Short mmCIF file of C-alpha atoms (C1' of nucleotides) in Angstrom, two decimals:
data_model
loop_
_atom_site.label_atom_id
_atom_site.label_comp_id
_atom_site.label_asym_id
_atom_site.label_seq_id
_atom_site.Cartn_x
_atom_site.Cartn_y
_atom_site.Cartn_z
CA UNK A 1 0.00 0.00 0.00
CA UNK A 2 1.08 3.47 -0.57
CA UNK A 3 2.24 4.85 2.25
CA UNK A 4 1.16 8.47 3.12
CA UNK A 5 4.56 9.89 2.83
CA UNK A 6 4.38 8.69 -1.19
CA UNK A 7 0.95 10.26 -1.50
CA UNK A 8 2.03 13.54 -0.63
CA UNK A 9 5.01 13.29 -2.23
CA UNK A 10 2.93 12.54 -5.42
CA UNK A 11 0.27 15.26 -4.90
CA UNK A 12 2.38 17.63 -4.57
CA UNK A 13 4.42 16.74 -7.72
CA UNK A 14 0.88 16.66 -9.43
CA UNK A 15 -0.24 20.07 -8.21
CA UNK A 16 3.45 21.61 -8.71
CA UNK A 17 2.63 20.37 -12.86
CA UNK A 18 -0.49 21.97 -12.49
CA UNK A 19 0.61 25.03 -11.39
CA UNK A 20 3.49 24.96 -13.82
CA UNK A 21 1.19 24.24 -16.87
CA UNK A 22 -1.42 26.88 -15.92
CA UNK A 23 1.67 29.32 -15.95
CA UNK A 24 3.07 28.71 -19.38
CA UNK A 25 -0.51 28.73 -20.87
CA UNK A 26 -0.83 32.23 -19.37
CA UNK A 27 2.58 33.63 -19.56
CA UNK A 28 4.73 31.35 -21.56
CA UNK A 29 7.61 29.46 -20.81
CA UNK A 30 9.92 32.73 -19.93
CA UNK A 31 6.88 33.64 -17.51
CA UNK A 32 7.55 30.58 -15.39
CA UNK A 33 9.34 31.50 -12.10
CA UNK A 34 9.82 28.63 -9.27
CA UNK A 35 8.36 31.54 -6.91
CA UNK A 36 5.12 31.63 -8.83
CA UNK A 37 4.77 28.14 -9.14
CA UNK A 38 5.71 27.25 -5.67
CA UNK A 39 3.01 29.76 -4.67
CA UNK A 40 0.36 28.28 -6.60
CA UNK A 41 0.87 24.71 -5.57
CA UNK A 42 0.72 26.17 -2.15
CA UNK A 43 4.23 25.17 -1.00
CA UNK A 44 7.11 26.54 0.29
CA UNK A 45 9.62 27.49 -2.18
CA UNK A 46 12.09 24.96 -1.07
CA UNK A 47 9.63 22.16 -1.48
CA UNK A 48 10.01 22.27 -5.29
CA UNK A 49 13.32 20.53 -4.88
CA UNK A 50 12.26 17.37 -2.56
CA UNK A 51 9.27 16.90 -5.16
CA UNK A 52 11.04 17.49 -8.14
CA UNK A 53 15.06 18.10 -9.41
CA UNK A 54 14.74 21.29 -10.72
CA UNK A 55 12.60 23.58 -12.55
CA UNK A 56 13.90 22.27 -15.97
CA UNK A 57 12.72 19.09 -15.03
CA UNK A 58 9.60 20.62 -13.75
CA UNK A 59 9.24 22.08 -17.37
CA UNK A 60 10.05 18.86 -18.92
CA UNK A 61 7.23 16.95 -16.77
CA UNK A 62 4.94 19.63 -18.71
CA UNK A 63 6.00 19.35 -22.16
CA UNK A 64 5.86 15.26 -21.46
CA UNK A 65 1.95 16.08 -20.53
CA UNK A 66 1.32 18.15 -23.49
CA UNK A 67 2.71 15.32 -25.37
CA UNK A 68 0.36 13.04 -23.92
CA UNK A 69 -2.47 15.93 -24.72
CA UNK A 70 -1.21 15.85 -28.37
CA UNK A 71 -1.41 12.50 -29.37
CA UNK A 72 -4.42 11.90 -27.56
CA UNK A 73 -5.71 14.42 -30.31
CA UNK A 74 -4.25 12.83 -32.74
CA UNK A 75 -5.44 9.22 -31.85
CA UNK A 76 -9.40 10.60 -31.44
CA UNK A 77 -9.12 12.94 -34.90
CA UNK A 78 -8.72 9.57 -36.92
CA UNK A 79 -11.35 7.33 -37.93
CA UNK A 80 -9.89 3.68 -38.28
CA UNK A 81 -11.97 2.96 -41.23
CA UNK A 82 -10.93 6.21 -43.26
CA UNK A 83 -8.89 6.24 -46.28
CA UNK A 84 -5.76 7.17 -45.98
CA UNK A 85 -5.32 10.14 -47.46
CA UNK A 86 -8.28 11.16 -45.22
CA UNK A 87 -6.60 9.68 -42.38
CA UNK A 88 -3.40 11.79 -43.32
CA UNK A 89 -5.45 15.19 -43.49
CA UNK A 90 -7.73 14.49 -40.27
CA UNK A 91 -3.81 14.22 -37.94
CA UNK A 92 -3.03 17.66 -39.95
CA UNK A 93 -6.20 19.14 -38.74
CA UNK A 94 -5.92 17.77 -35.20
CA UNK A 95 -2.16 19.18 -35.19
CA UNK A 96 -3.01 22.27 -36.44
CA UNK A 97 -6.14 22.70 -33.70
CA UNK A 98 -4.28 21.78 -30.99
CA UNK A 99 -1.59 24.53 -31.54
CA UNK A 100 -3.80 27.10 -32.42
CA UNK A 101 -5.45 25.90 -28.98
CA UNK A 102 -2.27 25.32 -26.95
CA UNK A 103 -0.09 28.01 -28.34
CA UNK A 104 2.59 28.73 -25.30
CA UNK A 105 2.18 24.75 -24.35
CA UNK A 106 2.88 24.00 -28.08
CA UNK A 107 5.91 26.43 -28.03
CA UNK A 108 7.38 25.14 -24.94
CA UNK A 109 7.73 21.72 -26.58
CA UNK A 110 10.09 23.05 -29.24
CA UNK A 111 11.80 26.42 -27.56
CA UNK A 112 12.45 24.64 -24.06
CA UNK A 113 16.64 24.06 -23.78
CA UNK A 114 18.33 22.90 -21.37
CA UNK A 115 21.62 24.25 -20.09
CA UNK A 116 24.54 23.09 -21.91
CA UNK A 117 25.65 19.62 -21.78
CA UNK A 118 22.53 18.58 -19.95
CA UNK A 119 20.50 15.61 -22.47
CA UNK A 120 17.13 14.92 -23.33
CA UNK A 121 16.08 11.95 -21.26
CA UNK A 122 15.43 9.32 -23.00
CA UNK A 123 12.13 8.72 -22.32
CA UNK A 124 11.38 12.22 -23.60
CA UNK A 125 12.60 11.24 -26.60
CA UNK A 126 10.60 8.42 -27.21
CA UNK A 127 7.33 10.34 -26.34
CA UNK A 128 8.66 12.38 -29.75
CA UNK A 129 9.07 9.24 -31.57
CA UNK A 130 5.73 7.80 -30.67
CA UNK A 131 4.08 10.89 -32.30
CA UNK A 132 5.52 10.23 -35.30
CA UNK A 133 4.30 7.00 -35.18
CA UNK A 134 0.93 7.67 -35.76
CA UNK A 135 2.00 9.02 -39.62
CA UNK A 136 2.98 5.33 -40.81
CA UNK A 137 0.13 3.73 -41.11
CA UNK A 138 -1.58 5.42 -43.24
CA UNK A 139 1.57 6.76 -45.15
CA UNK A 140 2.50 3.44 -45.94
CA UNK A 141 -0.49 3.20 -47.68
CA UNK A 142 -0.38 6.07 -50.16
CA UNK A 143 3.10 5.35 -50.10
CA UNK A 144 3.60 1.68 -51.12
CA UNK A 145 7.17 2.57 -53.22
CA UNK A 146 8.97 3.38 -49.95
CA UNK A 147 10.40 0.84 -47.71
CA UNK A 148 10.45 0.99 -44.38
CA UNK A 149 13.38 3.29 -43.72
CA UNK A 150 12.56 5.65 -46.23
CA UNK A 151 8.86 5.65 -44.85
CA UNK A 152 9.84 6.75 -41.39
CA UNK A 153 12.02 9.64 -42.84
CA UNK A 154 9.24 10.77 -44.95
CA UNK A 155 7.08 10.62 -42.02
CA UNK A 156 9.25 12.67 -39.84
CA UNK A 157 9.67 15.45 -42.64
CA UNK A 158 6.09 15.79 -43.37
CA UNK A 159 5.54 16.38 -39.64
CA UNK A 160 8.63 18.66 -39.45
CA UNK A 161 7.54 20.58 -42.58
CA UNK A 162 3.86 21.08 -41.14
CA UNK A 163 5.04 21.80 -37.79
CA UNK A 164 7.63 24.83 -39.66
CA UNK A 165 4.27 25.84 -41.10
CA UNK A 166 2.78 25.99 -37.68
CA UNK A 167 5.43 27.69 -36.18
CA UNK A 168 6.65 30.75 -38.16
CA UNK A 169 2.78 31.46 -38.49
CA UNK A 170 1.83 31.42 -34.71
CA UNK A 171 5.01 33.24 -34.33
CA UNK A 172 4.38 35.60 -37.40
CA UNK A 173 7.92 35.55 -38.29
CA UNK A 174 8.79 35.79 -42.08
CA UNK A 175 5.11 34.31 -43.19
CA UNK A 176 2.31 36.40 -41.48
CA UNK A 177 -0.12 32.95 -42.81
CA UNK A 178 -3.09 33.77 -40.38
CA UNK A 179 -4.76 31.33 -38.47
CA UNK A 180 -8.03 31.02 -40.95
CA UNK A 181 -5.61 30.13 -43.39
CA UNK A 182 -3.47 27.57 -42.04
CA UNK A 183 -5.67 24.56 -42.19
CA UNK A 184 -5.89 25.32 -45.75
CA UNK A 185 -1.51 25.74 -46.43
CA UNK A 186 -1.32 22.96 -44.05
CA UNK A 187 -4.16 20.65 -46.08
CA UNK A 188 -2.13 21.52 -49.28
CA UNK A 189 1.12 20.53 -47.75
CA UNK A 190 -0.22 16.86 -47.02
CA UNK A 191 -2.03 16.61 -49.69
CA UNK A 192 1.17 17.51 -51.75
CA UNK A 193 3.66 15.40 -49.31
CA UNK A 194 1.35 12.10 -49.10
CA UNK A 195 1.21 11.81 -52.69
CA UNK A 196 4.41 12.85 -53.50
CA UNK A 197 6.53 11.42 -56.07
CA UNK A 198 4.02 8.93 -56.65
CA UNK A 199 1.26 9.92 -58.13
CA UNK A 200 3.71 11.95 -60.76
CA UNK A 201 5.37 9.33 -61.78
CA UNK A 202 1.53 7.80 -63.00
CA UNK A 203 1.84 10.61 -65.41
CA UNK A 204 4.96 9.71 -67.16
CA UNK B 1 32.13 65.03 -45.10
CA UNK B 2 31.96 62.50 -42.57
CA UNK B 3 33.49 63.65 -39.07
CA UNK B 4 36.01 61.44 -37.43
CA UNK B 5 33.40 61.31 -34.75
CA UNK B 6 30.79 59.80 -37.10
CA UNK B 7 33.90 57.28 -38.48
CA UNK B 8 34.84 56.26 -35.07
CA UNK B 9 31.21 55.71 -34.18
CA UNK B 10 30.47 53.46 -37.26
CA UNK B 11 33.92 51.98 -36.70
CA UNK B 12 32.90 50.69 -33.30
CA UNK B 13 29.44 49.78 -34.36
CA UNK B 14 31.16 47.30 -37.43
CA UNK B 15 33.74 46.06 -34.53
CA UNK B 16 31.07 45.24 -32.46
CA UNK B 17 28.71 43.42 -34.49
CA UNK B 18 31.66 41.57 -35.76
CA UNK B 19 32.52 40.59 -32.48
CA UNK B 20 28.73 39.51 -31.51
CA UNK B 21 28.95 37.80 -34.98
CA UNK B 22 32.04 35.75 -34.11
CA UNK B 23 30.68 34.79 -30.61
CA UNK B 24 26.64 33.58 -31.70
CA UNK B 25 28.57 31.29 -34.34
CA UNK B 26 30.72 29.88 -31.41
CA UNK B 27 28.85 29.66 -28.47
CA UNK B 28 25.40 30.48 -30.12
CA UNK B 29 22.72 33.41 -28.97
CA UNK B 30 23.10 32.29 -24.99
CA UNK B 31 26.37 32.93 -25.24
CA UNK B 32 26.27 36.09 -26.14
CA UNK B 33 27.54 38.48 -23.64
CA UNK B 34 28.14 42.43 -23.22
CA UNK B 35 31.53 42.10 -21.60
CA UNK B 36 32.68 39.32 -24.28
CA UNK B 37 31.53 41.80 -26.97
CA UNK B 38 32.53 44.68 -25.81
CA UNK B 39 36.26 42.77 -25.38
CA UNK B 40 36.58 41.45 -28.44
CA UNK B 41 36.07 44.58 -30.10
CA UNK B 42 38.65 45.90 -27.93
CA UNK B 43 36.03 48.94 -25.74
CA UNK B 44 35.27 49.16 -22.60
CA UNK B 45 32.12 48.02 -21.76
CA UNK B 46 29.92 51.12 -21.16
CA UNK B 47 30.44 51.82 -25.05
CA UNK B 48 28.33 49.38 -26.00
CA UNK B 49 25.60 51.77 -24.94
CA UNK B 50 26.95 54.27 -27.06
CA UNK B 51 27.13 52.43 -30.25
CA UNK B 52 23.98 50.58 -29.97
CA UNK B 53 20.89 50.52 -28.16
CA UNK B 54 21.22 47.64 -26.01
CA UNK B 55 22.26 43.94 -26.34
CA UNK B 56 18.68 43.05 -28.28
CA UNK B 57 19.69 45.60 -30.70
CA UNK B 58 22.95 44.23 -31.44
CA UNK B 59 21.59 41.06 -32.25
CA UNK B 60 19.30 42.40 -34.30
CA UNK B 61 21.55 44.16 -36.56
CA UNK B 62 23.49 40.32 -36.73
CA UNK B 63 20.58 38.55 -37.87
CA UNK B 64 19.82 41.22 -40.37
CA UNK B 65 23.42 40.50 -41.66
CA UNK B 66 22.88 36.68 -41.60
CA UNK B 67 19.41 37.33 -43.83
CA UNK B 68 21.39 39.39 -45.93
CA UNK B 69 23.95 36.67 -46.75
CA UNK B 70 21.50 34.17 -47.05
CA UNK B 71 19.33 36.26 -49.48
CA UNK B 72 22.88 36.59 -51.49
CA UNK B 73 23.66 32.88 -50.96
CA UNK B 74 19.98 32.31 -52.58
CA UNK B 75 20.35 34.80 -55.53
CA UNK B 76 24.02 33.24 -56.41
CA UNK B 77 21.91 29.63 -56.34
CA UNK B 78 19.71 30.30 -59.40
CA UNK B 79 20.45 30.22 -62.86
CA UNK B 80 18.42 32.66 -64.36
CA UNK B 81 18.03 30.32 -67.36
CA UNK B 82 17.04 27.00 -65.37
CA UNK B 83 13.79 26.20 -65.55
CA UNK B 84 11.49 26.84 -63.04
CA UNK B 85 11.63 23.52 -61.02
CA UNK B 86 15.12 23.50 -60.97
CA UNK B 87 15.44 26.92 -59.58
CA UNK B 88 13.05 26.07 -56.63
CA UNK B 89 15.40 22.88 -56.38
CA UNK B 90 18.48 25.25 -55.85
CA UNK B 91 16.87 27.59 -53.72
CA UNK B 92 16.35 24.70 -51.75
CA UNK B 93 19.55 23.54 -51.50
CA UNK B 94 21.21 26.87 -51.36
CA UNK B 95 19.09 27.17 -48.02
CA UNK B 96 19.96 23.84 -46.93
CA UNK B 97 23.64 24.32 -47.11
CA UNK B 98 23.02 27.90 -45.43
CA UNK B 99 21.36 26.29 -42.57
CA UNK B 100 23.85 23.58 -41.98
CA UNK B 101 27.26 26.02 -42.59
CA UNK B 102 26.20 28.67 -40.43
CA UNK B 103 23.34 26.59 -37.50
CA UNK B 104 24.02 28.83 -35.01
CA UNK B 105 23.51 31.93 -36.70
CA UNK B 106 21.04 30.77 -38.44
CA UNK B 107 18.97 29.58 -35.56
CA UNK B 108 19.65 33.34 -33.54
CA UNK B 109 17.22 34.37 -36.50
CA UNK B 110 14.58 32.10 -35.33
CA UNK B 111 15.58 31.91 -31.50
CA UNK B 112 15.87 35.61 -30.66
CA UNK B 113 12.56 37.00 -28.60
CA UNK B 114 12.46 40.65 -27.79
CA UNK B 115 11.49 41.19 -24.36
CA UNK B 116 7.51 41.18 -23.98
CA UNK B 117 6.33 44.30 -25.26
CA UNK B 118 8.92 45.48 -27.47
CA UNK B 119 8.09 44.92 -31.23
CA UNK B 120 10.23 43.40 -33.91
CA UNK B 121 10.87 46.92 -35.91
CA UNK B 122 9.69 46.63 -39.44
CA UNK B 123 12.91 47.19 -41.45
CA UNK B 124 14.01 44.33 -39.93
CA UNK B 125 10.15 41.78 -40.79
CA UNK B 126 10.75 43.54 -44.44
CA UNK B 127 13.83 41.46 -44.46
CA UNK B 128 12.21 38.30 -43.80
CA UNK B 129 9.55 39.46 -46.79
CA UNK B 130 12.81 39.59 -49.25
CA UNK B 131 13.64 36.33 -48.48
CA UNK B 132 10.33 34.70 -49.10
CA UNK B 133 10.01 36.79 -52.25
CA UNK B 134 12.43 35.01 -54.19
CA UNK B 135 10.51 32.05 -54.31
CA UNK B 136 7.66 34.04 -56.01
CA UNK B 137 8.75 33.78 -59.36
CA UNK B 138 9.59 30.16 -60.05
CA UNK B 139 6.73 29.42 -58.16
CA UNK B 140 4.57 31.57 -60.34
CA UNK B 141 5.48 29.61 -63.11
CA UNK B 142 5.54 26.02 -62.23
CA UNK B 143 1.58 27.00 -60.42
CA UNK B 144 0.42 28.95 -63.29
CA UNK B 145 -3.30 28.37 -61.20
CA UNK B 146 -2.74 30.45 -58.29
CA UNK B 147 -3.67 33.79 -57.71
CA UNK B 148 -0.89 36.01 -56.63
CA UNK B 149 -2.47 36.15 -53.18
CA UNK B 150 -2.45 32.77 -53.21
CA UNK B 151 0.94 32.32 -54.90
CA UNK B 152 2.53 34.60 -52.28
CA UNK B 153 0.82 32.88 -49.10
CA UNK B 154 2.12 29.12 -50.80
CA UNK B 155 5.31 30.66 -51.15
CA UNK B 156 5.14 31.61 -47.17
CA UNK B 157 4.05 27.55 -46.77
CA UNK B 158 6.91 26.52 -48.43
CA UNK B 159 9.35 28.52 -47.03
CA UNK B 160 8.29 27.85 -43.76
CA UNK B 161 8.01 23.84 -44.24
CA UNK B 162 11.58 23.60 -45.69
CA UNK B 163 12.36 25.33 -42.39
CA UNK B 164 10.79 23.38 -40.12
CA UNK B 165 12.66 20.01 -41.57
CA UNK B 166 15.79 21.81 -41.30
CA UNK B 167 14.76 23.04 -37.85
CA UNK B 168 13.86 19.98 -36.25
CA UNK B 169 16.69 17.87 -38.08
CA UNK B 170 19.24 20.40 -36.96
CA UNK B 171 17.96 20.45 -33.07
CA UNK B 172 17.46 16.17 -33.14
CA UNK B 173 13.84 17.19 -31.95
CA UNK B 174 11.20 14.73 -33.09
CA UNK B 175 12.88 13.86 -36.47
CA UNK B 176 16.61 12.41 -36.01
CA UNK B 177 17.35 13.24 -39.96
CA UNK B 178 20.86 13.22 -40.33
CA UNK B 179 22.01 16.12 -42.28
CA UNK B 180 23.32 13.53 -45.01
CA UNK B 181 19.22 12.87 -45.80
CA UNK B 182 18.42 16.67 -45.23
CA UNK B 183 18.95 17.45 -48.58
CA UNK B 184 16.70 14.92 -50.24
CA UNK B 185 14.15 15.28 -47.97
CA UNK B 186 13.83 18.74 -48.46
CA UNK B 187 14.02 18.17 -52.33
CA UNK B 188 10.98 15.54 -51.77
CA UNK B 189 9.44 18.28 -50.29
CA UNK B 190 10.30 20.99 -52.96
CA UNK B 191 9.22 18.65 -55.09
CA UNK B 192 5.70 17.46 -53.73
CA UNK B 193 5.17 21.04 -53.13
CA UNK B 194 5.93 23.27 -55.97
CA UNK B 195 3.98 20.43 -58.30
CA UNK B 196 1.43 20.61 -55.88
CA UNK B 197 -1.89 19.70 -56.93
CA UNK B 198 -1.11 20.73 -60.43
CA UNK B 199 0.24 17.72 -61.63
CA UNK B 200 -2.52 15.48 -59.83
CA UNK B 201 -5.15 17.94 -61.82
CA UNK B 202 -3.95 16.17 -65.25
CA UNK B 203 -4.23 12.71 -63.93
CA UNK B 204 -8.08 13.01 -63.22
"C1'" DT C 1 -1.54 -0.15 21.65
"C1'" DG C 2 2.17 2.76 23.31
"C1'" DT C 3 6.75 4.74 23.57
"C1'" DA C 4 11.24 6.22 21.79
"C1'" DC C 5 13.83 7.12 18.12
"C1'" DA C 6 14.83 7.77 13.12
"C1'" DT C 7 13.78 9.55 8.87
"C1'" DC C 8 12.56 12.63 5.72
"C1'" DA C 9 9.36 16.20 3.77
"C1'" DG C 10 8.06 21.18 4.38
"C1'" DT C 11 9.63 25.95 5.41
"C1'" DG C 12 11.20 30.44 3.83
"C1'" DA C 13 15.05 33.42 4.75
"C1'" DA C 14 19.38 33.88 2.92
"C1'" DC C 15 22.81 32.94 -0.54
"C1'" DG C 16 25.07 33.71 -4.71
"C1'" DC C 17 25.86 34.97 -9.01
"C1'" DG C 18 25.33 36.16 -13.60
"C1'" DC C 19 24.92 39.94 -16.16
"C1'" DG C 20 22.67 44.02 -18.40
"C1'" DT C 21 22.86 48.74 -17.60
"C1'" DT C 22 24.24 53.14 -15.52
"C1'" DC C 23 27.06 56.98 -14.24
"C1'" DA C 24 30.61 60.18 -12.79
"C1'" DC C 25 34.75 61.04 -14.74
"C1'" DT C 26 38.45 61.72 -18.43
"C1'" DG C 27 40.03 62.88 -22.68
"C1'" DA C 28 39.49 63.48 -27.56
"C1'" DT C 29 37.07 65.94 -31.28
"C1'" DG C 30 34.47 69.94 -32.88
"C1'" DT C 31 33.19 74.97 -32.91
"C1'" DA C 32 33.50 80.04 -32.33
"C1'" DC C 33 36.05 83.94 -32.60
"C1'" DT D 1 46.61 79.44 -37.17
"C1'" DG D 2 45.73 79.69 -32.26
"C1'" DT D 3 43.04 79.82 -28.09
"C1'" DA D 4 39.05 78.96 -25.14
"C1'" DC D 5 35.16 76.58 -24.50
"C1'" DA D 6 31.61 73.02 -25.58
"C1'" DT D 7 30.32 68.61 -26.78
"C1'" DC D 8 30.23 64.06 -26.70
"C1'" DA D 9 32.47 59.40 -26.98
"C1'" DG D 10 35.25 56.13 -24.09
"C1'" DT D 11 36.07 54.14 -19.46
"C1'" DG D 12 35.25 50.51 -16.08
"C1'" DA D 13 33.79 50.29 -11.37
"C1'" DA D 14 29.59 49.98 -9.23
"C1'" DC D 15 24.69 49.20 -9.23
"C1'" DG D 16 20.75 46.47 -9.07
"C1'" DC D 17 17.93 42.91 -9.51
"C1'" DG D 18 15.94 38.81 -10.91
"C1'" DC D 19 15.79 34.44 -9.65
"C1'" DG D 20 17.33 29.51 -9.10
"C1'" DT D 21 19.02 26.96 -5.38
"C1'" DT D 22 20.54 25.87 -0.66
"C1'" DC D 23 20.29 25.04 4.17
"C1'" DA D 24 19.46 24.90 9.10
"C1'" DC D 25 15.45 24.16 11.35
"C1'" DT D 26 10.68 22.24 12.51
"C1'" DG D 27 7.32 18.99 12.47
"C1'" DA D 28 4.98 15.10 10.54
"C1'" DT D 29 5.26 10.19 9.20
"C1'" DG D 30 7.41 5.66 9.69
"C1'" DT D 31 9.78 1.88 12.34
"C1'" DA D 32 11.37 -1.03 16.14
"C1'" DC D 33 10.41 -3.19 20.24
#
DNA sequence: TGTACATCAGTGAACGCGCGTTCACTGATGTAC
DNA sequence: TGTACATCAGTGAACGCGCGTTCACTGATGTAC
């Protein structure tokens, strides 16, 4: 049985997260101050440390949530029985949404650094990876030509390419794309990317 | 005639941003420091303040050098005689090979925040439009069916997706694409893109 | 169940330090006559 | 050209402050018998 020394322990890690994630959606990630944070959990400032290493893990605990959050999106947007292609635009859409929804949580995923010399865990990593995941199946699909290596790196440039799109438009740097818009540039850039060089080559 | 004062004063400013320059491609933007600066270009450090607004300023006036030699890496890529998918393919590449020569400069641009409040000053956003305009007329040509409101916000998409691969493959976020594969992924992407649903049109 | 001791989480004042920015001073450049 | 004064850039020590982290202490939870 859990003893009551592990079930404080974990409630307060759990309402430190909470406190941390209601933060960055207000203020962002540079808004995040173990002050604030320790306030809002309602503990003492030192308390942070005995529940958790230090605030960069504290941010990485969030970004692992948001994760979670994100592929749970993904997972619900697509209807098993779709085609693929439909499959393919439905995870673009969900993306999409849940940026436009979680803009400062979506931006602490990819602007969060740690201090020099200090790694990803591992198991951070892998949270990535599984993301990615969810583009194979139905990418191998419209995508029969590729093998299995080539289908992964496809994969992880189409999400790279619409999560650039993403980006520099919630961040209105160099493409001021507003957000009424972007479903449609991102729908294109599937739509383009799925098919690829495949369909083309039918032409020749 | 310019006063010695005035030549001193742009003297300084040159030193300095040479010096900020040298350090972001070292140590990259969190390495950037006024006393570093301020001793590479051999002044003390309370002339920084003279010669430049403040630290953000500094960097800004580096990035805008960085877009400028990236706009001149772009304009050496093209043949002006190349057909239109083969320009789009250089430009491409030319930014590729940008991106992976010069990362840490190249990620300042994209990295740099302003403190909250303070505006990105619009000489410096009409840089990032210059950029983004040299896609506009291979594009133009290769997707004789867009509208140049259309053309120009595709153009935006494209730019932006080619930086996102190069963004997460440079940063080992998400995607793990060694920079060997960069360059044909982003020409997949050039590719799919540029075609766009053009091609598909004629196969239906 | 009760008692004595051990352990460890919670507390918040204090530490420490990195670092951008200022400021009183000096000395060079510019201006007036 | 020379002199007197004004201006403004250069200097670097000092300021200031934000803020993550520590630490000696207190008090609650756990363990042994």
């Amino acid at each position: 049985m859990e003893s009551k020394r592990d079930e404080n322990r974990r409630n307060l890690r759990k309402r430190l997260i909470d406190a941390a994630e209601a933060r960055i959606s207000e203020k962002g990630l540079r808004g995040l101050k173990a002050r604030d944070v320790t306030t809002d959990a309602g503990c003492a400032l030192g308390a942070l440390y005995n529940a958790v290493e230090d605030l960069d893990q504290l941010i990485l605990l969030v970004n692992s949530r948001t994760l979670a959050r994100l592929g749970d999106a993904l997972r619900n947007a697509v209807d098993v029985n779709a085609a693929p292609a439909d499959k393919m635009q439905a995870l673009g859409k969900a993306y999409v949404d849940f940026a436009l929804a979680n803009p400062r949580h979506w931006t602490a995923i990819f602007f969060h650094r740690l201090p020099e010399g200090r790694e990803v865990p591992d198991w951070h990593k892998e949270e990535h990876a599984q993301l990615i995941e969810q583009l194979i199946e139905p990418l191998s699909k419209m995508r029969p030509d590729l093998g299995p290596v080539e289908l992964r790196l496809r994969a992880g440039t189409l999400f790279a390419a619409v999560h650039g799109v993403v980006q520099l438009s919630l961040h209105g740097r160099f493409v001021g794309t507003p957000p009424e818009l972007l479903a449609d540039e991102v729908k294109a850039l599937i739509d383009a990317m799925s098919r690829g060089t495949h369909l083309a080559n039918l032409t020749k």
